[in-house]
Tab-separated table of C-alpha atoms in Angstrom:
chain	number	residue	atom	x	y	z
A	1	UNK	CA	13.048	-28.339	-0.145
A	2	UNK	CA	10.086	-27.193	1.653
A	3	UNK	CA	8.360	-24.995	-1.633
A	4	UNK	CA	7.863	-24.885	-5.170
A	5	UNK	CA	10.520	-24.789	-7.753
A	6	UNK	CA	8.865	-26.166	-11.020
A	7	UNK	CA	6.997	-24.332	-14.093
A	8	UNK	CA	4.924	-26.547	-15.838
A	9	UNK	CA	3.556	-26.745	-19.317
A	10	UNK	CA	0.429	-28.090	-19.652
A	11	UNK	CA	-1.628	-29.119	-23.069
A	12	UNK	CA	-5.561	-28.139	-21.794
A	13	UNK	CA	-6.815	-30.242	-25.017
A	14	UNK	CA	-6.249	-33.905	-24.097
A	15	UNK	CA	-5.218	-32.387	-20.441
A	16	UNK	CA	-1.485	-33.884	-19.864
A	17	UNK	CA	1.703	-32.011	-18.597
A	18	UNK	CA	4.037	-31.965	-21.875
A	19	UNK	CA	7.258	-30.297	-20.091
A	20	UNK	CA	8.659	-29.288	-16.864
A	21	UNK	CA	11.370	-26.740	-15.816
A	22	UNK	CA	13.021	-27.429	-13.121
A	23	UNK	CA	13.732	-23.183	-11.436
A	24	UNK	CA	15.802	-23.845	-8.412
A	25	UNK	CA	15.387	-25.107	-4.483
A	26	UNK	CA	12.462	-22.949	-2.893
A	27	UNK	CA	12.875	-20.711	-5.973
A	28	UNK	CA	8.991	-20.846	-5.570
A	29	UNK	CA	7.231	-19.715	-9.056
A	30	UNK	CA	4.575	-17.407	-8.287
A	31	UNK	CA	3.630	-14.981	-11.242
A	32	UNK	CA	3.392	-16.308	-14.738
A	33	UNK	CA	2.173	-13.395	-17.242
A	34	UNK	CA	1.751	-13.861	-21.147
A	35	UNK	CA	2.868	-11.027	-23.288
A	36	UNK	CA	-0.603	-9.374	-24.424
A	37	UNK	CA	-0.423	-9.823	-27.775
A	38	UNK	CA	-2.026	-13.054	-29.064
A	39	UNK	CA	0.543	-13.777	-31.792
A	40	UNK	CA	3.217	-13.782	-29.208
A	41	UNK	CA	3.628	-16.982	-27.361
A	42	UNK	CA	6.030	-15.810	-24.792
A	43	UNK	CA	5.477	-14.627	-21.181
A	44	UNK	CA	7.529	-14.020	-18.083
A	45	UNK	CA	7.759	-16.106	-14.214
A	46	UNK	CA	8.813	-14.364	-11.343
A	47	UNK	CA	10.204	-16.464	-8.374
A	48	UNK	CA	9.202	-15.219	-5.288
A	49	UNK	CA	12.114	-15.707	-2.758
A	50	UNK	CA	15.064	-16.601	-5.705
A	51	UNK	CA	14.243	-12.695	-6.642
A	52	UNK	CA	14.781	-14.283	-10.636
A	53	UNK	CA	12.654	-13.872	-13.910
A	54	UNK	CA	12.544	-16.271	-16.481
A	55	UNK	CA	11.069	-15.706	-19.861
A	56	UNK	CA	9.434	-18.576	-21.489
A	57	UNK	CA	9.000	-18.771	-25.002
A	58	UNK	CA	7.611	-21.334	-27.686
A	59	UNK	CA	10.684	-23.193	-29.986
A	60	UNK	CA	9.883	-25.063	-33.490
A	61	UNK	CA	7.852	-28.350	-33.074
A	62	UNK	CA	5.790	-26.695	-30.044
A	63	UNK	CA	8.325	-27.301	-27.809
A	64	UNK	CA	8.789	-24.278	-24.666
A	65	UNK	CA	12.052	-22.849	-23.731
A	66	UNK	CA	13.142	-20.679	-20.287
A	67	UNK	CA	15.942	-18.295	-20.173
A	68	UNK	CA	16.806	-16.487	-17.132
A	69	UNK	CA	17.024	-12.515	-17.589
A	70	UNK	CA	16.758	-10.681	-14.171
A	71	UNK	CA	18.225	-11.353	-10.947
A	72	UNK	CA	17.638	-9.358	-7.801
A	73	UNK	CA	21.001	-9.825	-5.289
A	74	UNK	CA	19.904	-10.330	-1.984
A	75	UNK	CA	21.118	-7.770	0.411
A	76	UNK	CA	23.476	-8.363	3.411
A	77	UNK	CA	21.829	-7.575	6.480
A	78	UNK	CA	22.350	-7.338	10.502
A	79	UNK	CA	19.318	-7.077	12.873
A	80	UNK	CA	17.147	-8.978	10.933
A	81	UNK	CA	15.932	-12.715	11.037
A	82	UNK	CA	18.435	-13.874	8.355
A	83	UNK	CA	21.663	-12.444	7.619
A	84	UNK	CA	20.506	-12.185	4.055
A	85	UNK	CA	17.670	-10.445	2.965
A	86	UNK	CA	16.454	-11.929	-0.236
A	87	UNK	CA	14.280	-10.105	-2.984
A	88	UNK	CA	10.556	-11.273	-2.209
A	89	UNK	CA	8.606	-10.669	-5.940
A	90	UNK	CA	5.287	-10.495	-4.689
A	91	UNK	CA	3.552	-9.190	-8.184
A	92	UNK	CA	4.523	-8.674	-11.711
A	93	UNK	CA	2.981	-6.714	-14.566
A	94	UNK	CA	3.207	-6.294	-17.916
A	95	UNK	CA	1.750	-3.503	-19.559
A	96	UNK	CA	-1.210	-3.556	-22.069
A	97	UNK	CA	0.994	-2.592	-24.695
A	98	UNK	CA	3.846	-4.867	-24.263
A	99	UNK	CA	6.465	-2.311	-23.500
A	100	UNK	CA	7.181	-2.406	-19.937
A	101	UNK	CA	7.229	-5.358	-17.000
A	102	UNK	CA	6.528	-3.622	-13.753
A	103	UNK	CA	7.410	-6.099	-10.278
A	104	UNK	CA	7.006	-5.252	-6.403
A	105	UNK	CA	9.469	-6.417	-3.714
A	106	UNK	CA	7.803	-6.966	-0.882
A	107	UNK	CA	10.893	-6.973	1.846
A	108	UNK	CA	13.443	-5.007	0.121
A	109	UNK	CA	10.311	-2.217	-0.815
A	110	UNK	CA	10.851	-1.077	-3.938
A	111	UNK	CA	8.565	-0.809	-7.272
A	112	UNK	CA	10.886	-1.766	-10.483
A	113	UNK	CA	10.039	-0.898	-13.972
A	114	UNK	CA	11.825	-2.509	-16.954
A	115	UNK	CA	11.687	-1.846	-20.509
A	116	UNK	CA	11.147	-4.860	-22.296
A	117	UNK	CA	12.746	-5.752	-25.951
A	118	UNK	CA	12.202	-9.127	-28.529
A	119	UNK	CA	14.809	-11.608	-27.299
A	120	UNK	CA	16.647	-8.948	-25.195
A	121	UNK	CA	16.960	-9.246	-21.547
A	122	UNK	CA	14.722	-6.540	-20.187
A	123	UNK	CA	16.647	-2.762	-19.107
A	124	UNK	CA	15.635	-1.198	-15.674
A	125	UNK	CA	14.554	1.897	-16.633
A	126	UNK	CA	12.476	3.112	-13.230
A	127	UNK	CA	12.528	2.281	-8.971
A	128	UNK	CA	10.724	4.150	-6.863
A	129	UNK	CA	10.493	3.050	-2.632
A	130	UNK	CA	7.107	2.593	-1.112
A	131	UNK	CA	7.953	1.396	2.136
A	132	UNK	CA	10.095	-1.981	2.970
A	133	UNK	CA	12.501	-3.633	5.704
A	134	UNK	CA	15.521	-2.203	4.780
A	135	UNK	CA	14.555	2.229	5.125
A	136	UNK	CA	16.920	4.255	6.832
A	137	UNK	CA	16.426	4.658	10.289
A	138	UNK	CA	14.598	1.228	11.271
A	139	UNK	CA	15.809	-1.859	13.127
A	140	UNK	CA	17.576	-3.632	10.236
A	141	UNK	CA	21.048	-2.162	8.683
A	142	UNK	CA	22.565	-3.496	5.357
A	143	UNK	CA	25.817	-4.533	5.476
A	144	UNK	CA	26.303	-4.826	1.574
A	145	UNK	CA	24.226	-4.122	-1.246
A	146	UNK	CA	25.505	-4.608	-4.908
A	147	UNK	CA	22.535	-1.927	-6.153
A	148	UNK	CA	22.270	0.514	-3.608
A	149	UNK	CA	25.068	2.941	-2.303
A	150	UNK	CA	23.134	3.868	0.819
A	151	UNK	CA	19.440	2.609	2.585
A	152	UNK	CA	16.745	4.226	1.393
A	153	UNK	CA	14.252	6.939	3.528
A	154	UNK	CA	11.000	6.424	4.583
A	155	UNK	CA	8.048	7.022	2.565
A	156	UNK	CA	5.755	10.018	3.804
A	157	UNK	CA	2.593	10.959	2.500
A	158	UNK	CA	0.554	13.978	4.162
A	159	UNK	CA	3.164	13.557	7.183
A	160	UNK	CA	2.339	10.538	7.848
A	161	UNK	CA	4.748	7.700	7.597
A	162	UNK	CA	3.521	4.515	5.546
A	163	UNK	CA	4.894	1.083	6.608
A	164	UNK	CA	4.841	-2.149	4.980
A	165	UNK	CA	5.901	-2.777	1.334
A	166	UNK	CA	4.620	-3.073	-1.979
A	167	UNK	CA	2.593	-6.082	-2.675
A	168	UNK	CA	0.046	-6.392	-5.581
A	169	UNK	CA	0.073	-4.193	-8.490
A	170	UNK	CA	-2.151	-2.873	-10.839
A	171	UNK	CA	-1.890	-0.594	-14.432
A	172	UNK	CA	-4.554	1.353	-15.745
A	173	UNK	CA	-5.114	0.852	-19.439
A	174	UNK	CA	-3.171	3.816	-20.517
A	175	UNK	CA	-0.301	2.602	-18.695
A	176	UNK	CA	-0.016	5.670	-16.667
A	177	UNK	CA	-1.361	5.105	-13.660
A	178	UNK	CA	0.105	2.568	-11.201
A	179	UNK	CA	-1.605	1.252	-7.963
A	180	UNK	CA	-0.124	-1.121	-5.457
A	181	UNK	CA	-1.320	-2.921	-1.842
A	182	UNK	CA	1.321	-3.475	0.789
A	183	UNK	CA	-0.918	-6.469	2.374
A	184	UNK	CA	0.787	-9.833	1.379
A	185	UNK	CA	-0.432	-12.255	4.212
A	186	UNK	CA	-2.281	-11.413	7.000
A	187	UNK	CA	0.310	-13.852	8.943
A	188	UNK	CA	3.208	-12.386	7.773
A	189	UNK	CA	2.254	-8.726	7.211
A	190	UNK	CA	2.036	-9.319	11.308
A	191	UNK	CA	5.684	-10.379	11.418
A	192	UNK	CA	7.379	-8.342	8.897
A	193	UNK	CA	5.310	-5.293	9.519
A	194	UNK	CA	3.307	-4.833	12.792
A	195	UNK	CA	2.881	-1.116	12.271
A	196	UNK	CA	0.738	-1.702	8.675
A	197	UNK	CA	-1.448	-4.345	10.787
A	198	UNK	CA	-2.214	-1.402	13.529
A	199	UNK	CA	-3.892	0.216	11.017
A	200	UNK	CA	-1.641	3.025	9.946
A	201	UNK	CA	-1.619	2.310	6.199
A	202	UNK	CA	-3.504	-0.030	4.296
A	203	UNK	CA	-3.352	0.747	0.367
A	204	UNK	CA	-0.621	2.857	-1.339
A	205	UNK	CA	-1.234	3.901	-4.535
A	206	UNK	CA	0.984	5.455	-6.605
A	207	UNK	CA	-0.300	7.286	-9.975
A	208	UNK	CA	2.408	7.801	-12.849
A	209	UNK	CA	4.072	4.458	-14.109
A	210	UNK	CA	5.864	6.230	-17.319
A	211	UNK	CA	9.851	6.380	-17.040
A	212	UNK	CA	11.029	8.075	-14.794
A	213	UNK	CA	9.641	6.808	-12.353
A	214	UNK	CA	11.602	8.384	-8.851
A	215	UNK	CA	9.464	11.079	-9.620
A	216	UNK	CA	5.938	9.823	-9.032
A	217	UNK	CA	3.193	11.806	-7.087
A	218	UNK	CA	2.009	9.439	-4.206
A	219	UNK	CA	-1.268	9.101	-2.659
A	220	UNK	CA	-2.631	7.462	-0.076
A	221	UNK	CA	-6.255	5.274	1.143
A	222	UNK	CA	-6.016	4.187	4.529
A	223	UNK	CA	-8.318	1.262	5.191
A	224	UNK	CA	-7.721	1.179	8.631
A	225	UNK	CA	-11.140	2.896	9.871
A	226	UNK	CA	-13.633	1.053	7.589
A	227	UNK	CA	-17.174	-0.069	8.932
A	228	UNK	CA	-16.606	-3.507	9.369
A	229	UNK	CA	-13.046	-3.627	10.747
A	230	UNK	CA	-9.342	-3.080	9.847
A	231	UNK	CA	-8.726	-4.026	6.421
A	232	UNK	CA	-5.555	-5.647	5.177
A	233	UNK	CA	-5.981	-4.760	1.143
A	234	UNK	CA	-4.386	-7.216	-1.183
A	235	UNK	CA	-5.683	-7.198	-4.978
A	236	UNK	CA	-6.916	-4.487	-6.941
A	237	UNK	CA	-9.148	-4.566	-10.066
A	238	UNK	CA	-10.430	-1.884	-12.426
A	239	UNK	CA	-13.994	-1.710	-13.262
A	240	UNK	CA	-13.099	-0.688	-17.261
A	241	UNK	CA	-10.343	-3.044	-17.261
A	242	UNK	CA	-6.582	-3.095	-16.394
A	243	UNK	CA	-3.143	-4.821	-17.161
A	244	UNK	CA	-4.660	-8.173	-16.125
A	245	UNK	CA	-7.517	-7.972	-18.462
């Protein structure tokens, strides 16, 4: 009861909310994203702490419909502030060409790319691990995962180990080059991760986003030493335009 749960249509001509979907207690709606093509009135929400996507869609008489089709589980964990670990969607993408949704989990770390299909539910077709709570090795263990058979390592890049987990995403207009932020908020990146606030690593990026994705060269852009101060990155934008344009 304490956040959001509602999408809301709105008609910007005579300004008035025409319909209202009601997603779930603290489902909290985050990322809505229209499908780029203008004939298609569709588009995807992800909740942020529900871990669920809902595609939205136009019916006959201008009327909007939501259908769930994804659903992170939440993982059991031990040594962690909950004893359930749920899927934290910080971003979602969908590609310039329609074809793929890309989404970041903040907490659980991981990158997921699905292949998306008229009126099908979308297919995971790539995850790749950029950091996140639950690596091998660290203070929290999982106790049960429905996906996973074992935790996954820690990410290295130029032996140097990155902490903190994918945030916000961006695609280059080719769709093969991915970049992602592990800054969410500055109040929480200092609770969840401590080690990305010391400055260690600021900005993943990770260039390839074509299936397969567990494959993917990684780089790295540490904004830890800049000028002014340590930097906590959080959006990205491309100066000859991106997924978002």
């Amino acid at each position: 009861g304490v956040f959001g749960r509602r999408l809301n249509i709105w008609n910007l001509s005579c300004r008035t909310l025409t319909q209202c979907f009601d997603l779930g207690e603290d489902s909290v709606p985050l990322n809505v994203r229209f499908l780029h093509c203008p004939d298609a009135a569709e588009g995807y929400v992800a909740c942020l702490l529900s871990g669920v996507i809902y595609r939205f869609y136009k019916c006959e008489r201008d009327n909007w419909a939501v259908e769930e089709v994804i659903r992170i589980p939440p993982k059991d964990v031990s040594g962690w502030i909950m004893p359930k670990m749920p899927a934290f969607i910080a971003d979602m993408l969908i590609s310039p060409d329609d074809r793929f949704l890309y989404i970041s989990n903040w907490l659980h770390g991981d990158i997921r790319q699905y292949e998306l299909s008229k009126n099908c539910k979308p297919r995971l077709v790539g995850q790749v691990f950029v950091g996140g709570s639950i690596l091998r090795g660290g203070p929290v263990t999982v106790c049960r995962d429905e996906e996973l058979k074992c935790q996954p390592e820690p990410l290295v890049v130029k032996c140097k180990r990155i902490y903190g987990g994918p945030c916000k995403m961006q695609l280059s207009l080719d769709g093969r080059r991915l970049y992602v932020t592990n800054s969410f908020y500055s109040t929480w990146d200092k609770q969840f991760y401590p080690n990305m606030v010391r400055g260690l690593c600021r900005w993943v990026a990770v260039p390839g986003a074509v299936p397969p994705m567990p494959g993917v060269r990684r780089a790295r852009l540490a904004l830890g030493k800049d000028p002014t101060g340590p930097c906590l990155a959080h959006d990205i934008r491309f100066l000859g335009g991106d997924a978002t344009s």
